[in-house]
PDB file of C-alpha atoms and ligand atoms in Angstrom:
ATOM      1  CA  MET Z   1     266.301 118.309  84.668  1.00  0.00           C
ATOM      2  CA  PRO Z   2     269.522 118.791  82.769  1.00  0.00           C
ATOM      3  CA  LEU Z   3     271.851 116.373  81.146  1.00  0.00           C
ATOM      4  CA  ILE Z   4     275.392 117.606  81.773  1.00  0.00           C
ATOM      5  CA  VAL Z   5     277.893 116.113  79.365  1.00  0.00           C
ATOM      6  CA  VAL Z   6     281.507 116.253  80.571  1.00  0.00           C
ATOM      7  CA  THR Z   7     284.139 116.099  77.855  1.00  0.00           C
ATOM      8  CA  GLY Z   8     287.919 116.333  77.551  1.00  0.00           C
ATOM      9  CA  PHE Z   9     291.094 114.470  76.707  1.00  0.00           C
ATOM     10  CA  PRO Z  10     291.768 111.130  78.378  1.00  0.00           C
ATOM     11  CA  THR Z  11     293.233 111.621  81.910  1.00  0.00           C
ATOM     12  CA  SER Z  12     292.626 115.377  81.773  1.00  0.00           C
ATOM     13  CA  GLY Z  13     290.756 115.507  85.106  1.00  0.00           C
ATOM     14  CA  LYS Z  14     287.184 114.835  83.930  1.00  0.00           C
ATOM     15  CA  SER Z  15     286.207 112.485  86.762  1.00  0.00           C
ATOM     16  CA  THR Z  16     287.718 114.813  89.341  1.00  0.00           C
ATOM     17  CA  ARG Z  17     285.608 117.714  88.073  1.00  0.00           C
ATOM     18  CA  ALA Z  18     282.534 115.523  87.594  1.00  0.00           C
ATOM     19  CA  LYS Z  19     282.741 114.527  91.279  1.00  0.00           C
ATOM     20  CA  GLN Z  20     283.167 118.173  92.313  1.00  0.00           C
ATOM     21  CA  LEU Z  21     280.108 119.065  90.233  1.00  0.00           C
ATOM     22  CA  TYR Z  22     278.185 116.165  91.766  1.00  0.00           C
ATOM     23  CA  ASP Z  23     279.022 117.433  95.284  1.00  0.00           C
ATOM     24  CA  TYR Z  24     278.067 120.972  94.334  1.00  0.00           C
ATOM     25  CA  LEU Z  25     274.739 119.874  92.859  1.00  0.00           C
ATOM     26  CA  SER Z  26     274.041 117.599  95.848  1.00  0.00           C
ATOM     27  CA  GLY Z  27     274.007 120.778  97.930  1.00  0.00           C
ATOM     28  CA  ARG Z  28     271.706 122.560  95.486  1.00  0.00           C
ATOM     29  CA  VAL Z  29     269.107 119.820  95.224  1.00  0.00           C
ATOM     30  CA  ALA Z  30     269.358 118.449  98.782  1.00  0.00           C
ATOM     31  CA  ASP Z  31     266.064 119.916  99.925  1.00  0.00           C
ATOM     32  CA  SER Z  32     264.037 119.232  96.797  1.00  0.00           C
ATOM     33  CA  LYS Z  33     262.569 116.212  95.104  1.00  0.00           C
ATOM     34  CA  HIS Z  34     265.247 116.058  92.454  1.00  0.00           C
ATOM     35  CA  ARG Z  35     267.570 113.130  91.985  1.00  0.00           C
ATOM     36  CA  LEU Z  36     271.174 113.288  90.903  1.00  0.00           C
ATOM     37  CA  HIS Z  37     273.030 110.667  88.846  1.00  0.00           C
ATOM     38  CA  LEU Z  38     276.686 110.344  87.914  1.00  0.00           C
ATOM     39  CA  ILE Z  39     277.198 107.987  84.989  1.00  0.00           C
ATOM     40  CA  SER Z  40     280.657 107.089  83.696  1.00  0.00           C
ATOM     41  CA  ASP Z  41     282.669 104.328  82.068  1.00  0.00           C
ATOM     42  CA  ASP Z  42     283.752 103.319  85.569  1.00  0.00           C
ATOM     43  CA  SER Z  43     280.190 103.251  86.955  1.00  0.00           C
ATOM     44  CA  LEU Z  44     279.208 100.929  84.069  1.00  0.00           C
ATOM     45  CA  SER Z  45     282.458  98.918  84.267  1.00  0.00           C
ATOM     46  CA  ILE Z  46     283.456  99.887  80.730  1.00  0.00           C
ATOM     47  CA  SER Z  47     287.151  99.217  80.223  1.00  0.00           C
ATOM     48  CA  ARG Z  48     289.513 101.792  78.637  1.00  0.00           C
ATOM     49  CA  THR Z  49     290.383  99.130  76.069  1.00  0.00           C
ATOM     50  CA  VAL Z  50     287.049  99.602  74.244  1.00  0.00           C
ATOM     51  CA  TYR Z  51     288.538 102.787  72.777  1.00  0.00           C
ATOM     52  CA  ASP Z  52     291.660 100.980  71.599  1.00  0.00           C
ATOM     53  CA  LEU Z  53     291.366 100.387  67.871  1.00  0.00           C
ATOM     54  CA  ALA Z  54     294.573  98.336  67.920  1.00  0.00           C
ATOM     55  CA  ALA Z  55     293.174  95.909  70.518  1.00  0.00           C
ATOM     56  CA  VAL Z  56     290.327  94.664  68.324  1.00  0.00           C
ATOM     57  CA  PRO Z  57     291.191  92.189  65.563  1.00  0.00           C
ATOM     58  CA  ALA Z  58     289.964  93.993  62.446  1.00  0.00           C
ATOM     59  CA  HIS Z  59     288.976  90.763  60.649  1.00  0.00           C
ATOM     60  CA  THR Z  60     286.517  89.635  63.346  1.00  0.00           C
ATOM     61  CA  ARG Z  61     284.595  92.793  64.143  1.00  0.00           C
ATOM     62  CA  SER Z  62     284.461  96.280  62.725  1.00  0.00           C
ATOM     63  CA  ALA Z  63     287.355  98.232  64.201  1.00  0.00           C
ATOM     64  CA  ASN Z  64     285.347 100.231  66.727  1.00  0.00           C
ATOM     65  CA  ALA Z  65     282.498  97.820  67.503  1.00  0.00           C
ATOM     66  CA  SER Z  66     283.449  97.639  71.170  1.00  0.00           C
ATOM     67  CA  GLU Z  67     283.331 101.419  71.431  1.00  0.00           C
ATOM     68  CA  LYS Z  68     279.891 101.419  69.801  1.00  0.00           C
ATOM     69  CA  ASP Z  69     278.709  98.840  72.341  1.00  0.00           C
ATOM     70  CA  ALA Z  70     280.061 101.027  75.130  1.00  0.00           C
ATOM     71  CA  ARG Z  71     278.221 104.050  73.757  1.00  0.00           C
ATOM     72  CA  ALA Z  72     275.016 102.000  73.565  1.00  0.00           C
ATOM     73  CA  SER Z  73     275.408 101.107  77.276  1.00  0.00           C
ATOM     74  CA  LEU Z  74     276.040 104.737  78.212  1.00  0.00           C
ATOM     75  CA  TYR Z  75     273.086 105.864  76.105  1.00  0.00           C
ATOM     76  CA  GLY Z  76     270.814 103.285  77.737  1.00  0.00           C
ATOM     77  CA  ALA Z  77     271.961 104.328  81.220  1.00  0.00           C
ATOM     78  CA  VAL Z  78     271.255 108.012  80.485  1.00  0.00           C
ATOM     79  CA  LYS Z  79     267.897 107.267  78.882  1.00  0.00           C
ATOM     80  CA  ARG Z  80     266.752 105.142  81.823  1.00  0.00           C
ATOM     81  CA  VAL Z  81     267.082 107.958  84.349  1.00  0.00           C
ATOM     82  CA  LEU Z  82     266.818 111.286  82.501  1.00  0.00           C
ATOM     83  CA  SER Z  83     263.545 113.007  83.353  1.00  0.00           C
ATOM     84  CA  ASP Z  84     262.194 116.326  84.575  1.00  0.00           C
ATOM     85  CA  LYS Z  85     263.189 115.313  88.123  1.00  0.00           C
ATOM     86  CA  ASP Z  86     266.583 113.787  87.417  1.00  0.00           C
ATOM     87  CA  ILE Z  87     269.868 115.583  86.870  1.00  0.00           C
ATOM     88  CA  VAL Z  88     272.364 113.451  84.983  1.00  0.00           C
ATOM     89  CA  ILE Z  89     276.116 114.046  84.840  1.00  0.00           C
ATOM     90  CA  LEU Z  90     277.681 111.971  82.071  1.00  0.00           C
ATOM     91  CA  ASP Z  91     281.395 111.759  82.857  1.00  0.00           C
ATOM     92  CA  GLY Z  92     283.387 110.480  79.910  1.00  0.00           C
ATOM     93  CA  LEU Z  93     285.465 111.306  76.873  1.00  0.00           C
ATOM     94  CA  ASN Z  94     282.348 112.265  74.858  1.00  0.00           C
ATOM     95  CA  TYR Z  95     284.750 113.270  72.115  1.00  0.00           C
ATOM     96  CA  ILE Z  96     282.642 112.599  69.004  1.00  0.00           C
ATOM     97  CA  LYS Z  97     280.442 115.486  67.962  1.00  0.00           C
ATOM     98  CA  GLY Z  98     277.820 113.173  66.452  1.00  0.00           C
ATOM     99  CA  TRP Z  99     277.567 111.451  69.836  1.00  0.00           C
ATOM    100  CA  ARG Z 100     277.128 114.756  71.643  1.00  0.00           C
ATOM    101  CA  TYR Z 101     274.436 115.605  69.083  1.00  0.00           C
ATOM    102  CA  GLN Z 102     272.672 112.335  69.847  1.00  0.00           C
ATOM    103  CA  LEU Z 103     272.746 113.084  73.591  1.00  0.00           C
ATOM    104  CA  HIS Z 104     271.428 116.586  72.982  1.00  0.00           C
ATOM    105  CA  CYS Z 105     268.539 115.152  70.945  1.00  0.00           C
ATOM    106  CA  GLU Z 106     267.756 112.673  73.727  1.00  0.00           C
ATOM    107  CA  ALA Z 107     267.519 115.496  76.282  1.00  0.00           C
ATOM    108  CA  LYS Z 108     265.352 117.489  73.904  1.00  0.00           C
ATOM    109  CA  ALA Z 109     263.018 114.550  73.444  1.00  0.00           C
ATOM    110  CA  MET Z 110     262.669 114.530  77.260  1.00  0.00           C
ATOM    111  CA  ARG Z 111     262.059 118.295  77.097  1.00  0.00           C
ATOM    112  CA  THR Z 112     264.949 118.899  79.393  1.00  0.00           C
ATOM    113  CA  PRO Z 113     268.061 121.042  78.812  1.00  0.00           C
ATOM    114  CA  SER Z 114     271.534 119.774  78.143  1.00  0.00           C
ATOM    115  CA  CYS Z 115     274.912 121.443  78.404  1.00  0.00           C
ATOM    116  CA  ILE Z 116     278.591 120.664  78.023  1.00  0.00           C
ATOM    117  CA  LEU Z 117     281.305 120.930  80.665  1.00  0.00           C
ATOM    118  CA  GLN Z 118     284.647 120.849  78.891  1.00  0.00           C
ATOM    119  CA  ILE Z 119     287.745 120.037  80.911  1.00  0.00           C
ATOM    120  CA  GLY Z 120     290.653 121.954  79.460  1.00  0.00           C
ATOM    121  CA  CYS Z 121     294.077 120.452  79.993  1.00  0.00           C
ATOM    122  CA  THR Z 122     297.243 120.493  77.904  1.00  0.00           C
ATOM    123  CA  PRO Z 123     298.025 117.176  76.210  1.00  0.00           C
ATOM    124  CA  ASP Z 124     301.412 117.128  78.015  1.00  0.00           C
ATOM    125  CA  ARG Z 125     299.831 117.364  81.459  1.00  0.00           C
ATOM    126  CA  ALA Z 126     297.164 114.764  80.660  1.00  0.00           C
ATOM    127  CA  LYS Z 127     299.851 112.467  79.257  1.00  0.00           C
ATOM    128  CA  GLU Z 128     301.874 112.737  82.486  1.00  0.00           C
ATOM    129  CA  VAL Z 129     298.826 111.555  84.461  1.00  0.00           C
ATOM    130  CA  ASN Z 130     298.400 108.546  82.199  1.00  0.00           C
ATOM    131  CA  GLN Z 131     302.141 107.811  82.282  1.00  0.00           C
ATOM    132  CA  ALA Z 132     302.073 107.809  86.096  1.00  0.00           C
ATOM    133  CA  ARG Z 133     299.248 105.252  85.967  1.00  0.00           C
ATOM    134  CA  LEU Z 134     301.144 103.115  83.425  1.00  0.00           C
ATOM    135  CA  ASP Z 135     304.247 103.253  85.651  1.00  0.00           C
ATOM    136  CA  ALA Z 136     302.231 102.301  88.733  1.00  0.00           C
ATOM    137  CA  ARG Z 137     300.715  99.327  86.891  1.00  0.00           C
ATOM    138  CA  ALA Z 138     304.152  98.193  85.711  1.00  0.00           C
ATOM    139  CA  ALA Z 139     305.467  98.428  89.294  1.00  0.00           C
ATOM    140  CA  VAL Z 140     302.565  96.241  90.476  1.00  0.00           C
ATOM    141  CA  GLU Z 141     303.315  93.713  87.715  1.00  0.00           C
ATOM    142  CA  ARG Z 142     306.960  93.598  88.816  1.00  0.00           C
ATOM    143  CA  GLY Z 143     305.788  92.982  92.371  1.00  0.00           C
ATOM    144  CA  GLU Z 144     307.284  96.255  93.630  1.00  0.00           C
ATOM    145  CA  LYS Z 145     303.965  97.770  94.641  1.00  0.00           C
ATOM    146  CA  GLU Z 146     300.604  96.674  96.033  1.00  0.00           C
ATOM    147  CA  ALA Z 147     297.716  96.803  93.550  1.00  0.00           C
ATOM    148  CA  THR Z 148     295.164  99.564  94.209  1.00  0.00           C
ATOM    149  CA  ASP Z 149     291.605 100.097  92.929  1.00  0.00           C
ATOM    150  CA  GLY Z 150     292.515 103.316  91.097  1.00  0.00           C
ATOM    151  CA  PRO Z 151     291.382 103.917  87.508  1.00  0.00           C
ATOM    152  CA  GLU Z 152     293.171 101.837  84.882  1.00  0.00           C
ATOM    153  CA  PRO Z 153     295.581 103.590  82.505  1.00  0.00           C
ATOM    154  CA  TYR Z 154     295.106 103.843  78.743  1.00  0.00           C
ATOM    155  CA  GLU Z 155     297.698 102.008  76.667  1.00  0.00           C
ATOM    156  CA  GLN Z 156     299.968 104.681  75.170  1.00  0.00           C
ATOM    157  CA  GLY Z 157     298.807 104.144  71.565  1.00  0.00           C
ATOM    158  CA  ASN Z 158     295.167 104.252  72.641  1.00  0.00           C
ATOM    159  CA  TRP Z 159     295.765 107.485  74.567  1.00  0.00           C
ATOM    160  CA  ASP Z 160     297.565 109.139  71.612  1.00  0.00           C
ATOM    161  CA  ASN Z 161     294.822 108.076  69.249  1.00  0.00           C
ATOM    162  CA  LEU Z 162     292.037 109.443  71.460  1.00  0.00           C
ATOM    163  CA  VAL Z 163     293.744 112.827  71.675  1.00  0.00           C
ATOM    164  CA  PHE Z 164     294.179 112.783  67.881  1.00  0.00           C
ATOM    165  CA  ARG Z 165     290.500 111.860  67.327  1.00  0.00           C
ATOM    166  CA  TYR Z 166     289.149 114.383  69.859  1.00  0.00           C
ATOM    167  CA  GLU Z 167     286.522 116.679  68.329  1.00  0.00           C
ATOM    168  CA  GLU Z 168     286.527 120.005  70.185  1.00  0.00           C
ATOM    169  CA  PRO Z 169     283.105 121.253  71.266  1.00  0.00           C
ATOM    170  CA  ASN Z 170     281.878 124.194  69.220  1.00  0.00           C
ATOM    171  CA  PRO Z 171     279.604 126.523  71.227  1.00  0.00           C
ATOM    172  CA  MET Z 172     278.123 127.827  67.960  1.00  0.00           C
ATOM    173  CA  THR Z 173     276.256 124.549  67.565  1.00  0.00           C
ATOM    174  CA  ARG Z 174     273.055 123.743  69.464  1.00  0.00           C
ATOM    175  CA  TRP Z 175     274.375 120.448  70.767  1.00  0.00           C
ATOM    176  CA  ASP Z 176     277.569 121.929  72.226  1.00  0.00           C
ATOM    177  CA  SER Z 177     275.884 124.812  73.999  1.00  0.00           C
ATOM    178  CA  PRO Z 178     275.736 126.176  76.516  1.00  0.00           C
ATOM    179  CA  LEU Z 179     279.401 125.324  76.925  1.00  0.00           C
ATOM    180  CA  PHE Z 180     281.243 125.712  80.237  1.00  0.00           C
ATOM    181  CA  THR Z 181     284.960 125.216  80.648  1.00  0.00           C
ATOM    182  CA  LEU Z 182     287.224 124.428  83.561  1.00  0.00           C
ATOM    183  CA  ILE Z 183     290.968 124.218  83.191  1.00  0.00           C
ATOM    184  CA  TRP Z 184     293.397 122.213  85.318  1.00  0.00           C
ATOM    185  CA  GLU Z 185     294.621 125.341  87.126  1.00  0.00           C
ATOM    186  CA  ASP Z 186     291.129 126.516  88.122  1.00  0.00           C
ATOM    187  CA  ASP Z 187     290.857 126.532  91.908  1.00  0.00           C
ATOM    188  CA  GLU Z 188     287.874 125.642  94.061  1.00  0.00           C
ATOM    189  CA  ALA Z 189     286.456 129.189  93.951  1.00  0.00           C
ATOM    190  CA  GLN Z 190     286.629 129.280  90.144  1.00  0.00           C
ATOM    191  CA  ALA Z 191     285.084 125.822  89.880  1.00  0.00           C
ATOM    192  CA  LYS Z 192     282.230 126.942  92.131  1.00  0.00           C
ATOM    193  CA  LYS Z 193     281.661 130.031  89.966  1.00  0.00           C
ATOM    194  CA  THR Z 194     281.489 127.869  86.866  1.00  0.00           C
ATOM    195  CA  PHE Z 195     279.108 125.397  88.521  1.00  0.00           C
ATOM    196  CA  GLU Z 196     276.881 128.301  89.586  1.00  0.00           C
ATOM    197  CA  ALA Z 197     276.777 129.655  86.042  1.00  0.00           C
ATOM    198  CA  LEU Z 198     276.007 126.170  84.755  1.00  0.00           C
ATOM    199  CA  TRP Z 199     273.192 125.723  87.270  1.00  0.00           C
ATOM    200  CA  ASP Z 200     271.683 129.121  86.400  1.00  0.00           C
ATOM    201  CA  ALA Z 201     271.735 128.301  82.697  1.00  0.00           C
ATOM    202  CA  VAL Z 202     270.173 124.864  82.851  1.00  0.00           C
ATOM    203  CA  ALA Z 203     268.147 124.757  86.053  1.00  0.00           C
ATOM    204  CA  GLY Z 204     267.901 128.256  87.504  1.00  0.00           C
ATOM    205  CA  ASP Z 205     266.220 131.465  86.354  1.00  0.00           C
ATOM    206  CA  GLY Z 206     268.220 131.632  83.136  1.00  0.00           C
ATOM    207  CA  ARG Z 207     266.856 128.280  82.020  1.00  0.00           C
ATOM    208  CA  LYS Z 208     265.444 128.264  78.513  1.00  0.00           C
ATOM    209  CA  VAL Z 209     262.156 126.500  77.903  1.00  0.00           C
ATOM    210  CA  VAL Z 210     262.891 123.524  75.682  1.00  0.00           C
ATOM    211  CA  LYS Z 211     260.500 123.143  72.804  1.00  0.00           C
ATOM    212  CA  PRO Z 212     260.678 119.897  70.880  1.00  0.00           C
ATOM    213  CA  ASN Z 213     260.745 121.593  67.449  1.00  0.00           C
ATOM    214  CA  GLN Z 214     263.627 123.997  68.169  1.00  0.00           C
TER     215      GLN Z 214
HETATM  216  P1  LIG S   1     289.989 111.570  83.745  1.00  0.00           P
HETATM  217  O1  LIG S   1     288.639 111.352  84.387  1.00  0.00           O
HETATM  218  O2  LIG S   1     289.952 112.645  82.693  1.00  0.00           O
HETATM  219  O3  LIG S   1     290.625 110.317  83.260  1.00  0.00           O
HETATM  220  P2  LIG S   1     290.895 112.055  86.474  1.00  0.00           P
HETATM  221  O4  LIG S   1     289.834 112.958  87.016  1.00  0.00           O
HETATM  222  O5  LIG S   1     290.876 110.630  86.873  1.00  0.00           O
HETATM  223  O6  LIG S   1     290.966 112.173  84.875  1.00  0.00           O
HETATM  224  O7  LIG S   1     292.246 112.767  86.891  1.00  0.00           O
HETATM  225  C1  LIG S   1     293.472 112.202  86.726  1.00  0.00           C
HETATM  226  C2  LIG S   1     294.391 112.539  87.890  1.00  0.00           C
HETATM  227  O8  LIG S   1     294.709 113.919  87.886  1.00  0.00           O
HETATM  228  C3  LIG S   1     293.802 112.236  89.243  1.00  0.00           C
HETATM  229  O9  LIG S   1     294.822 111.613  89.985  1.00  0.00           O
HETATM  230  C4  LIG S   1     293.479 113.564  89.857  1.00  0.00           C
HETATM  231  O10 LIG S   1     293.686 113.575  91.242  1.00  0.00           O
HETATM  232  C5  LIG S   1     294.419 114.516  89.146  1.00  0.00           C
HETATM  233  N1  LIG S   1     293.752 115.797  88.852  1.00  0.00           N
HETATM  234  C6  LIG S   1     292.657 115.931  88.077  1.00  0.00           C
HETATM  235  N2  LIG S   1     292.305 117.235  87.946  1.00  0.00           N
HETATM  236  C7  LIG S   1     293.219 117.943  88.655  1.00  0.00           C
HETATM  237  C8  LIG S   1     293.426 119.344  88.903  1.00  0.00           C
HETATM  238  N3  LIG S   1     292.595 120.266  88.383  1.00  0.00           N
HETATM  239  N4  LIG S   1     294.469 119.705  89.649  1.00  0.00           N
HETATM  240  C9  LIG S   1     295.315 118.781  90.152  1.00  0.00           C
HETATM  241  N5  LIG S   1     295.175 117.439  89.962  1.00  0.00           N
HETATM  242  C10 LIG S   1     294.155 117.019  89.237  1.00  0.00           C
END
């Protein structure tokens, strides 16, 4: 069953949409023998700091070694569960096209489809979300607010860098297609329409048979 790769800027609403998709798919597969998995940095306790090139001393490890380790964990988690009975939603930045290619190849090796769900959000809006989280953390540190279990913010430099490094999906490539998009403003009805189209393409009647040599 499909591997659904969520992608988008940091704090653009990926986890929110991934949870909505999870709920939608739970309804679709409730009466069958399929299993549903939602894998994310948070589910694997991967900290936002792994993406922070400035946080790693360059003389001790290669600049993005921690990010590579994180990708290895995510890859292992996907590989462990992906099968013809398991639907996997991978909620994360997934911003490197070579990484999305690798995930596509993994699905193909399992003879199961993959697709991309891109979360469209302006950088300004996404930045506001991160800023609110930075402000809330600062208020906790000053003792003005109780700590909550909410997602941790990205340090500002890390956030800026991730937006700068983001490699837009290209639906003309095999590994970025089929490509589905939801934007911040899309309401529940629009999200449901998109999830239906996604389901039809990768699990319903429109599903393409995956041949290993394609
Ligand atoms: P990401 O997973 O990309 O870091 P989140 O899903 O955690 O982003 O979303 C960040 C914040 O924005 C959350 O507080 C969430 O409630 C809010 N949010 C996300 N998507 C939307 C949306 N489409 N409309 C309104 N608020 C949203």
